Rosetta silent file (secondary structure, phi, psi, omega in degrees, C-alpha in Angstrom):
SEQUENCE: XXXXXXXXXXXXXXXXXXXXXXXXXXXXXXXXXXXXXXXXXXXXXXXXXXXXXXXXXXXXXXXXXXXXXXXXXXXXXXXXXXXXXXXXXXXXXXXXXXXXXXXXXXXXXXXXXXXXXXXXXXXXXXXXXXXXXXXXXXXXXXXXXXXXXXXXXXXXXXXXXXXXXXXXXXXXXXXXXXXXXXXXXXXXXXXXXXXXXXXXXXXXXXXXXXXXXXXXXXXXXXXXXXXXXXXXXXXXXXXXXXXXXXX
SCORE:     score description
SCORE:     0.000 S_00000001
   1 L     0.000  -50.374  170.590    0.000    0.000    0.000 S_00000001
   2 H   -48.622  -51.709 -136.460    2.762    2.330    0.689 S_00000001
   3 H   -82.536  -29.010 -159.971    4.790    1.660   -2.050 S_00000001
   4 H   -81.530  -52.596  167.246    1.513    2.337   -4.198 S_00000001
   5 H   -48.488  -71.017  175.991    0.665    5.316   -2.424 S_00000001
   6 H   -67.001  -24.782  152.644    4.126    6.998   -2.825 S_00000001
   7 H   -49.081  -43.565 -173.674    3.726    6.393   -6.696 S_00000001
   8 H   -56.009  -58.877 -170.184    1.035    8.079   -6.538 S_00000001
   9 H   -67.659  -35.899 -168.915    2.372   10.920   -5.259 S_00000001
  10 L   -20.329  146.994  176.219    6.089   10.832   -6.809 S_00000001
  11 L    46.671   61.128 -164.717    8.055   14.303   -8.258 S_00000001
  12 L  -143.655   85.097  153.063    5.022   15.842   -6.073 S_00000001
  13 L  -113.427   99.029  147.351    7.656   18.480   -4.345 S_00000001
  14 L  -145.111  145.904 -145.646    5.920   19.388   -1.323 S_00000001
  15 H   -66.190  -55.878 -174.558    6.786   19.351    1.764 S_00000001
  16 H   -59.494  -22.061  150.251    3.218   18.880    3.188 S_00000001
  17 H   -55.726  -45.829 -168.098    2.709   15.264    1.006 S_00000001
  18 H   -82.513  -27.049  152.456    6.317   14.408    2.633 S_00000001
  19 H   -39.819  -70.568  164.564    4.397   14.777    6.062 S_00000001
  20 H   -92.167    7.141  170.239    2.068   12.640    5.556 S_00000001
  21 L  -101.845   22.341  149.999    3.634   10.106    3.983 S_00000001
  22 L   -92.803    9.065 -152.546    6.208    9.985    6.723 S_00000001
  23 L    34.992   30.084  154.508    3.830    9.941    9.105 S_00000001
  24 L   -76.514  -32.654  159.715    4.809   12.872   11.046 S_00000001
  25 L  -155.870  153.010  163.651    1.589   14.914   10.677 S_00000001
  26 L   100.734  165.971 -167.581   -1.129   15.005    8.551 S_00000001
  27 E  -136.594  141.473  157.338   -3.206   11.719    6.899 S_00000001
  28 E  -112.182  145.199  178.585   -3.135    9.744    3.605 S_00000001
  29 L  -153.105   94.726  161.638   -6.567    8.750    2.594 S_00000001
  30 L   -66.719  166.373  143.189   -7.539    6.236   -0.669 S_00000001
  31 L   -80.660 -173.262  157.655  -10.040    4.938   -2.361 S_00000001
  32 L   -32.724  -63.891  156.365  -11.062    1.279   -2.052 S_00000001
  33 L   -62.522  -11.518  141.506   -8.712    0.624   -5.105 S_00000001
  34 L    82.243   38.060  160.414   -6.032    2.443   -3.559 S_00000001
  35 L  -132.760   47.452  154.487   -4.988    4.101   -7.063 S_00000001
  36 E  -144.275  124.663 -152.955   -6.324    7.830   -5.769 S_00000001
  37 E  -140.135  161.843 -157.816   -4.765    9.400   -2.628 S_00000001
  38 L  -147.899  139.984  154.929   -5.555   12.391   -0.545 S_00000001
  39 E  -138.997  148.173  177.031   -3.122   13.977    1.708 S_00000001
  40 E  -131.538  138.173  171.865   -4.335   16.325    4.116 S_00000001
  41 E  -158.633  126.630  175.616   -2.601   18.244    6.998 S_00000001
  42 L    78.769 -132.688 -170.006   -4.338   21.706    8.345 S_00000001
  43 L   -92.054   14.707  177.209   -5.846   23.751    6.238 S_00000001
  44 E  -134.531  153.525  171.668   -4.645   21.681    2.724 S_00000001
  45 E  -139.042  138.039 -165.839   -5.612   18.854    1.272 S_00000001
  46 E  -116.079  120.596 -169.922   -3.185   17.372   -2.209 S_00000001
  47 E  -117.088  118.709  173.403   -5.234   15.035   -4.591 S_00000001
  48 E  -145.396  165.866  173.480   -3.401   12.747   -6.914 S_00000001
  49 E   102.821 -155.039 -143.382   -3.805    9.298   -9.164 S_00000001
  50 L   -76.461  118.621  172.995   -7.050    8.245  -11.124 S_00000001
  51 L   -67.642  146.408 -165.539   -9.770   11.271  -10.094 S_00000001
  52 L  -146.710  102.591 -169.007  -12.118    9.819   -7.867 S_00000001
  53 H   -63.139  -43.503 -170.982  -15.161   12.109   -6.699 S_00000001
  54 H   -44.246  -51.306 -164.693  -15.853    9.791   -3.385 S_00000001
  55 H   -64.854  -41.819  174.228  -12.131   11.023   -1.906 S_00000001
  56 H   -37.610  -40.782 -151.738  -13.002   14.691   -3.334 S_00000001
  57 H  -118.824   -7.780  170.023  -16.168   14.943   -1.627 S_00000001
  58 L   -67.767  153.271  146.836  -14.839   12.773    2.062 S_00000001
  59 L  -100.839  138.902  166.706  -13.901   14.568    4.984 S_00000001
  60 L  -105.700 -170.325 -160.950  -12.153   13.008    7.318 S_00000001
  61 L   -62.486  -23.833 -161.804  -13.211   13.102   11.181 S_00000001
  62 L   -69.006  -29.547 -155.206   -9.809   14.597   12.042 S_00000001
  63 L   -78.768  110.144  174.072  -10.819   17.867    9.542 S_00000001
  64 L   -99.829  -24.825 -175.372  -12.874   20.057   12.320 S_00000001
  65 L   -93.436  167.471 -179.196  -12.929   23.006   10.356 S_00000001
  66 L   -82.835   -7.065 -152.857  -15.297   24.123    7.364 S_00000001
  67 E  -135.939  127.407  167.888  -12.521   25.878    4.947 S_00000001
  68 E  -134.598  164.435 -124.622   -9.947   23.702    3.196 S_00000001
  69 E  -154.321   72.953 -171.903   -7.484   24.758    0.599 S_00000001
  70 E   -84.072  151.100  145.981   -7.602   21.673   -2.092 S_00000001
  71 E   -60.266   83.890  156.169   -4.462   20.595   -4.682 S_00000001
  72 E   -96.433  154.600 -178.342   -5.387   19.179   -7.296 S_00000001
  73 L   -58.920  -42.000 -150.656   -2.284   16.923   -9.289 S_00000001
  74 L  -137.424  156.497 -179.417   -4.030   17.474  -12.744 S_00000001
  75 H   -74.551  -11.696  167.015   -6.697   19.483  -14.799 S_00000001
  76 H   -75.149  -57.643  157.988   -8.691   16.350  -14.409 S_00000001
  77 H   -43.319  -69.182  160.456   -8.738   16.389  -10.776 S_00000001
  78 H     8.500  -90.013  175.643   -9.353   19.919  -11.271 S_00000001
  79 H   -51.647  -33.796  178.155  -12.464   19.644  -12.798 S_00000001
  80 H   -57.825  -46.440 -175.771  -13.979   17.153  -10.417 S_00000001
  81 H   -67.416  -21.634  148.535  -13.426   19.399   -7.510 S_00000001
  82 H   -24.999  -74.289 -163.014  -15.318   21.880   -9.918 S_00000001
  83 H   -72.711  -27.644 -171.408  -17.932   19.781  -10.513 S_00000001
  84 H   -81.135  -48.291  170.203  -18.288   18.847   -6.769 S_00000001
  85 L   -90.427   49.540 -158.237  -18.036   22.257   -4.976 S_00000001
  86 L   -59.539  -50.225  175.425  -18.920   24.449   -7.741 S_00000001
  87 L  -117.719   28.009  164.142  -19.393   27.907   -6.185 S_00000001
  88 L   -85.010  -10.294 -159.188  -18.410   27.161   -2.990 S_00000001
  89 E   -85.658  123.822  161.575  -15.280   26.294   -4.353 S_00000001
  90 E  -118.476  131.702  169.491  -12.441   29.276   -5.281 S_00000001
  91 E   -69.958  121.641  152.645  -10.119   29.188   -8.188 S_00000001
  92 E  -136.608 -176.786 -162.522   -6.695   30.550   -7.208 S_00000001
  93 E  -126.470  145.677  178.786   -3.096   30.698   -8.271 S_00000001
  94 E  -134.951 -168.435 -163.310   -0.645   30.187   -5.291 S_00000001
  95 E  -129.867   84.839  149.197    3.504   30.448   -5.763 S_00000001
  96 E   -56.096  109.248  162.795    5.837   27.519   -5.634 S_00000001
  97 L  -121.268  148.053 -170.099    9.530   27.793   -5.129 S_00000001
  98 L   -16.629  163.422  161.336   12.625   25.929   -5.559 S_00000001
  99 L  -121.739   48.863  161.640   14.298   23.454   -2.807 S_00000001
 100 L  -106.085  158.074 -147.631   17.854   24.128   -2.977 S_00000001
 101 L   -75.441  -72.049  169.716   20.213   24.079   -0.375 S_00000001
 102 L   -83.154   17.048 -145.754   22.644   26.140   -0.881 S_00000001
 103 L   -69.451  -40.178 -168.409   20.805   29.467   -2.150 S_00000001
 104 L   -44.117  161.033 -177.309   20.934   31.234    1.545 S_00000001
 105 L  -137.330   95.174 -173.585   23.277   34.331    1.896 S_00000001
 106 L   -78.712  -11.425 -179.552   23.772   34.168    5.523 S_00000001
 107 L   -62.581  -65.498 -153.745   25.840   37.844    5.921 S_00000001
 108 H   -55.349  -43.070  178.172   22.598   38.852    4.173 S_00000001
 109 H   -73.379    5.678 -154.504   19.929   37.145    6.578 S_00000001
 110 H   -91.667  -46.609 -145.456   22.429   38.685    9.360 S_00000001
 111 H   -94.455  -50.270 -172.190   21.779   41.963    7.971 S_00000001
 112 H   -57.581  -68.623  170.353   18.002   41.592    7.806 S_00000001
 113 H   -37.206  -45.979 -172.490   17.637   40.611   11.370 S_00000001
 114 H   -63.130  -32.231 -173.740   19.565   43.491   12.685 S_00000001
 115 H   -47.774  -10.646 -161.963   17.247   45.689   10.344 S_00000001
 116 L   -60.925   94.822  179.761   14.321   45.028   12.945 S_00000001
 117 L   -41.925  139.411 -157.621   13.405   48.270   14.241 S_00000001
 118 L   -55.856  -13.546  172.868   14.661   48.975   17.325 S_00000001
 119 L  -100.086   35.672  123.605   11.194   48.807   19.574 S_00000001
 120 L  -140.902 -167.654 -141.965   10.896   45.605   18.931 S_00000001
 121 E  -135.575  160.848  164.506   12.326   42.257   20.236 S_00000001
 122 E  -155.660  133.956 -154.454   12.250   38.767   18.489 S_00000001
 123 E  -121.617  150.921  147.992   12.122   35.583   21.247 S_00000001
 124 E   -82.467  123.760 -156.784   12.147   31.942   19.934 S_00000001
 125 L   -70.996  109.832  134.891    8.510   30.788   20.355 S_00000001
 126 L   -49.185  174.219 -172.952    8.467   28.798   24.020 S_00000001
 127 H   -79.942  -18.502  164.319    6.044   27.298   25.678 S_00000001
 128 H   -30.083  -78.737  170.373    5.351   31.754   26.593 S_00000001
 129 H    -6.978  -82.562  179.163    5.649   32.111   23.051 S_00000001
 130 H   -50.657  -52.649  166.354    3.340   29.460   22.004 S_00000001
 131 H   -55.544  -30.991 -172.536    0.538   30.033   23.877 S_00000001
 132 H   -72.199  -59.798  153.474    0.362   33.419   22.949 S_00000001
 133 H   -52.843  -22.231 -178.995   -0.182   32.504   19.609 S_00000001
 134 H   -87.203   -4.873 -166.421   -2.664   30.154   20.151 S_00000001
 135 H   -93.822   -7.325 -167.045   -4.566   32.740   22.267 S_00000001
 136 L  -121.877  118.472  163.257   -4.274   35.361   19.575 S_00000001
 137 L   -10.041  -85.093 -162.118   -6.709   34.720   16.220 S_00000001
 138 H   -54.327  -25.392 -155.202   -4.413   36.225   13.545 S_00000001
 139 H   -86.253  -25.748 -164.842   -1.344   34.419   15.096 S_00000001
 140 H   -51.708   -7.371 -166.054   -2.705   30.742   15.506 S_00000001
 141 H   -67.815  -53.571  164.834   -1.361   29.379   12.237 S_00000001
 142 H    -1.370  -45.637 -175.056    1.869   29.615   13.871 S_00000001
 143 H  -131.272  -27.273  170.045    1.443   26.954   15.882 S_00000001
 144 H    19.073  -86.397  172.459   -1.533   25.438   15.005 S_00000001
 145 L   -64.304  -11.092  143.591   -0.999   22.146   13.445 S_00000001
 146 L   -59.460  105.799 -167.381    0.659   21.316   16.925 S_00000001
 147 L   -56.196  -49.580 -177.863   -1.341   19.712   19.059 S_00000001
 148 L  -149.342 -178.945 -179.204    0.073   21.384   22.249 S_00000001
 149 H   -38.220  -55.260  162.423    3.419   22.782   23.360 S_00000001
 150 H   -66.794    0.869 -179.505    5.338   19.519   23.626 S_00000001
 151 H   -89.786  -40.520  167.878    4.442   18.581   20.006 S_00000001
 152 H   -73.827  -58.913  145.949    5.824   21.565   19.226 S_00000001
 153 H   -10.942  -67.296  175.160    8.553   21.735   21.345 S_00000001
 154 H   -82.822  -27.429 -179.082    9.810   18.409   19.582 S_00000001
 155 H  -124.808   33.947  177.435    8.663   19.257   15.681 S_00000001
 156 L  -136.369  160.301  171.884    8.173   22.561   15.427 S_00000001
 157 L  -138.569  112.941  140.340   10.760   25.978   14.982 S_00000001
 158 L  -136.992  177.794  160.806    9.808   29.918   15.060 S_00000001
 159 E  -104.001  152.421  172.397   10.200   33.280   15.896 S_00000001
 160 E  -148.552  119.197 -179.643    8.152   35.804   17.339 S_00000001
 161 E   -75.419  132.278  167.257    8.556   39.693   17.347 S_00000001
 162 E   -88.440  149.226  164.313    7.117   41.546   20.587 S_00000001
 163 L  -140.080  105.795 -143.737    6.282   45.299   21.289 S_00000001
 164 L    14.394   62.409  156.021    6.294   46.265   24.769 S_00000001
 165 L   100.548   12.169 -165.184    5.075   42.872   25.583 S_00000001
 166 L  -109.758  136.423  156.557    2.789   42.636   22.755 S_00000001
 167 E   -73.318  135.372  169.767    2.780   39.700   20.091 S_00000001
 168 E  -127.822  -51.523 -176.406    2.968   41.253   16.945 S_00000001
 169 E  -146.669  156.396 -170.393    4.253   39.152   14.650 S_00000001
 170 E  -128.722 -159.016 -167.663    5.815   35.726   13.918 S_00000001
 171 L  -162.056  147.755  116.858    8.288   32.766   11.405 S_00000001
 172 L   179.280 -179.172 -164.895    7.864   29.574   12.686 S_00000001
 173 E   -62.456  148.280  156.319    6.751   25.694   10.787 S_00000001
 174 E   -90.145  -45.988 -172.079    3.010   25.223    9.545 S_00000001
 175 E  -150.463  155.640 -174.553    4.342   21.312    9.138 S_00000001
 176 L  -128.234  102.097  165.406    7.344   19.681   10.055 S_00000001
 177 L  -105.599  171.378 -144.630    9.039   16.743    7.685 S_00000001
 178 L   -82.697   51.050  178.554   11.784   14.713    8.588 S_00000001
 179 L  -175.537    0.630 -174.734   14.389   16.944    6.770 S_00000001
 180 E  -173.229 -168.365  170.821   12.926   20.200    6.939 S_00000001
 181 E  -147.620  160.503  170.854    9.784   22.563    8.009 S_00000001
 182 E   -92.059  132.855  141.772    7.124   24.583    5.960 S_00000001
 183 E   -77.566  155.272 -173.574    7.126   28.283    6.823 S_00000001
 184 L  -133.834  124.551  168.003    4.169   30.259    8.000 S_00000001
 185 L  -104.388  133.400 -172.649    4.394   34.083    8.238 S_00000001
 186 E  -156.970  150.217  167.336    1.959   36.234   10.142 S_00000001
 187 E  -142.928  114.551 -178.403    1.824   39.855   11.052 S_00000001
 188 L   -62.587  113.844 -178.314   -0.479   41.483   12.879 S_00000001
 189 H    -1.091  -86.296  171.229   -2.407   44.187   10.858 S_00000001
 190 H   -28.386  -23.567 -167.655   -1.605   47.387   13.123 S_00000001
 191 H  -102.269   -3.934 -153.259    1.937   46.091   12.574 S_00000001
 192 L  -116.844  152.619 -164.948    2.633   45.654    9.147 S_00000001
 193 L    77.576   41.471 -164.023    5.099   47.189    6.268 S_00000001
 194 L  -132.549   10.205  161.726    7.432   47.916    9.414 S_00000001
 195 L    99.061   -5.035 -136.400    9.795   44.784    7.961 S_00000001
 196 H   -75.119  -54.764  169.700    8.836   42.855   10.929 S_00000001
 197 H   -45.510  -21.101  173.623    8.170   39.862    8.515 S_00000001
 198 H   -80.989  -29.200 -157.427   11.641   40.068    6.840 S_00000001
 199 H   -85.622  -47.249  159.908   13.055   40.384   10.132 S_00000001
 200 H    -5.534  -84.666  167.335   11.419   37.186   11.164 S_00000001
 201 H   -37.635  -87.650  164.485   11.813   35.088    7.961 S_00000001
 202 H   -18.691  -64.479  176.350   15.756   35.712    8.102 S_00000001
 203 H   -53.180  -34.963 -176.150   15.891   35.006   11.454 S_00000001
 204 H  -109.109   -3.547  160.268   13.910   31.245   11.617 S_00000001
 205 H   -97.274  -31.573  145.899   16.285   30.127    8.033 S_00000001
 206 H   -13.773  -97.416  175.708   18.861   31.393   10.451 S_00000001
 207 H   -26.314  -32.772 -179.829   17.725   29.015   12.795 S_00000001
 208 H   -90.886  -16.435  176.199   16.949   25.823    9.954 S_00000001
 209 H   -77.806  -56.843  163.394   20.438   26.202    8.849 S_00000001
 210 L   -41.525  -49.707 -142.488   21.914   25.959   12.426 S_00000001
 211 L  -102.872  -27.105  169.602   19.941   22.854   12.653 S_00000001
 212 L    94.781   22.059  172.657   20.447   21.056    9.269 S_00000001
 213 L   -95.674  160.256 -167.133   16.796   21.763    8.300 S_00000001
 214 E  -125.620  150.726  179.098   15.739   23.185    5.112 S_00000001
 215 E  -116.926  118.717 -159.556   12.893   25.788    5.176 S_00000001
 216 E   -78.792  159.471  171.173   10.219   25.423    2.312 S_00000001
 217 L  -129.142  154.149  116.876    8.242   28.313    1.137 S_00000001
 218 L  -124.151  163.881 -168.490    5.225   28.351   -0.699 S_00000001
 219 E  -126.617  151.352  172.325    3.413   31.521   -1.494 S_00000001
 220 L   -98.221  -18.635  166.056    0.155   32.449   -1.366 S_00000001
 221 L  -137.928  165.250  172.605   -0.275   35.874   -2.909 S_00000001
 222 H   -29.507  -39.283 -171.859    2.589   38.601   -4.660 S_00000001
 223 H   -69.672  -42.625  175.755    3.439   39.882   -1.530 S_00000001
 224 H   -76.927  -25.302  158.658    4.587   36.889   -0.309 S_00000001
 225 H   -53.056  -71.809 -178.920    6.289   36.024   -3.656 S_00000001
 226 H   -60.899  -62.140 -157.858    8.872   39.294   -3.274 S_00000001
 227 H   -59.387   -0.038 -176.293    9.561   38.789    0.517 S_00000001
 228 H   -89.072  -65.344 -168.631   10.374   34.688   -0.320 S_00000001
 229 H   -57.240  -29.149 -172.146   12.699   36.080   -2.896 S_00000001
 230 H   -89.542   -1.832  133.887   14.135   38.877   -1.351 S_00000001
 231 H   -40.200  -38.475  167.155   15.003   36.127    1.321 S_00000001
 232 L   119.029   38.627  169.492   16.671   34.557   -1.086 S_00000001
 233 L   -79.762  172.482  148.145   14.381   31.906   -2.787 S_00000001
 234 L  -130.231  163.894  176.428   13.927   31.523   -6.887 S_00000001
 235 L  -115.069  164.420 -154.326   10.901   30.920   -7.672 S_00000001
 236 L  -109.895  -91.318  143.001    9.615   27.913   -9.559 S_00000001
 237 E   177.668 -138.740 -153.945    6.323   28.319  -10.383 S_00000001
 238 E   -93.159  166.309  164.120    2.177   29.185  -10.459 S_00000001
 239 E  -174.306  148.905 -177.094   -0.013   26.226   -9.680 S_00000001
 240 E   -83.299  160.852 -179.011   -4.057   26.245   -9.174 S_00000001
 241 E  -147.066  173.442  157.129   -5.339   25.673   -6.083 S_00000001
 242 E  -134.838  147.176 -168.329   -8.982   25.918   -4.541 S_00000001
 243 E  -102.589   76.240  171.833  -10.201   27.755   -1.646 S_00000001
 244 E   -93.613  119.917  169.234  -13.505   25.748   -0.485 S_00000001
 245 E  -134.024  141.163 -158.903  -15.634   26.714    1.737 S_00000001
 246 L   147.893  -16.511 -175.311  -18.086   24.697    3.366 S_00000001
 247 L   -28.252    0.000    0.000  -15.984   21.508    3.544 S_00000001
C-alpha cells in the first residue's frame, strides 16, 4: 500500500505530502482501489492518481474546520473538484519555489535581522511564546498544526517579534518533515510594512540552517512572492489551487 501510495504521489515536491507520507503529521486517505490518494494536513488537502469524486467529496473526522485549501495533481482532478463544490469552491493561483540548499546568503539574513526596528524584540517561540499565539486569532497558524506545546517543542521551529510585551508578529513551521519545516508568516495588521516579517523570515532560516533543516516556502499571494525572494528563494512556479468553503 505504501509503495503504491508513494507512486502516486512521486516528483510531487511538497513538503506537506512528505508529512504525511512519513507519518509525522497530517493523513493519507484512498479509495477502495487504492490508485487515488488524498493527503491532508491543516488547512490543505493534495489530490493525486485516477480522479475519484468519493475522496473529493470525504472529509475526514480529524478535519474540524469548514474551509480547506484543495491541490489538485491534474486538470482532471481539477475539474472534479469543480464539478463537486462548484461555487463554494475558489479558483486561485498560489507560488511555488525551488528546494535548494545552498541558495541562503547568511551575511545577508544577518543583515536583515539586525534591520528590525529597534522597539521591537524577536524571542524563539516557548512554551510563553506558544501560547500566545494560540490565544491570539491572527497568530494561531503559527502553531496550530501542533497539538500542544510539547508537540511543538519536539517538531516545530519559530520566531516571534514583541512590542512592549505585545505579540505582533511571527516565522515559525506550519508542518514539520523529517528533513525540513514549511514556513508560515503572520503579522499582525496594526503592525505591518514595518519589515517585521523580513526580520522574522531571516531570522527562523537562520535558525533551519543551524539545525540542518531546510525551510520550504510556498506563497500564497505577490506579496509573499517578493519577501520569499528577497530572502533569497527563486521561484519555480504558479499552480491552481482551490479555496472551499463549506468543507
Amino acid at each position: 500500500m505504501k509503495e503504491n501510495i508513494e507512486k502516486i504521489f512521486e516528483n510531487w515536491n511538497e513538503t506537506i505530502i512528505w508529512s504525511c507520507l512519513q507519518g509525522i503529521m497530517g493523513e493519507i486517505h484512498t479509495n477502495l482501489s487504492e490508485d487515488a490518494a488524498m493527503a491532508i494536513l491543516g488547512d490543505f488537502a493534495f489530490y493525486a492518481g485516477n480522479p475519484n469524486e468519493e475522496l473529493i467529496r470525504f472529509k475526514p473526522k480529524s478535519c474540524k474546520q469548514d474551509f480547506i485549501i484543495m491541490v489538485p495533481q491534474n486538470a482532471k482532478w481539477a475539474d472534479l473538484i469543480e464539478k463537486c463544490y462548484t461555487d463554494k469552491a475558489k479558483k486561485v493561483t498560489r507560488y511555488a519555489f525551488k528546494k535548494e540548499g545552498d541558495i541562503f546568503d547568511v551575511k545577508k539574513l544577518q543583515k536583515a535581522v539586525l534591520s528590525l526596528p529597534n522597539e521591537y524584540e524577536l524571542n524563539v517561540i516557548e512554551k510563553r511564546e506558544y501560547n500566545m499565539c494560540r490565544e491570539n486569532g491572527w497568530a494561531n497558524d503559527l502553531v496550530s498544526q501542533y497539538k500542544d506545546y510539547n508537540t511543538y517543542k519536539n517538531l516545530g521551529l519559530g520566531i516571534a517579534a514583541f512590542k512592549d510585551g505585545e505579540l505582533v508578529a511571527g516565522a515559525s513551521s506550519y508542518s514539520t518533515y523529517d528533513k525540513g519545516i514549511e514556513i508560515e508568516i503572520d503579522t499582525r495588521k496594526d503592525h505591518r510594512r514595518k519589515g517585521l516579517a523580513y526580520a522574522c523570515g531571516a531570522k527562523l532560516i537562520l535558525q533551519c540552517l543551524e539545525k540542518g533543516l531546510y525551510p520550504s516556502w510556498d506563497a500564497q499571494n505577490k506579496w509573499s512572492v517578493a519577501l520569499a525572494q528577497k530572502l533569497g528563494y527563486h521561484f519555480s512556479h504558479e499552480y491552481v489551487a482551490y479555496e472551499v468553503i463549506g468543507y
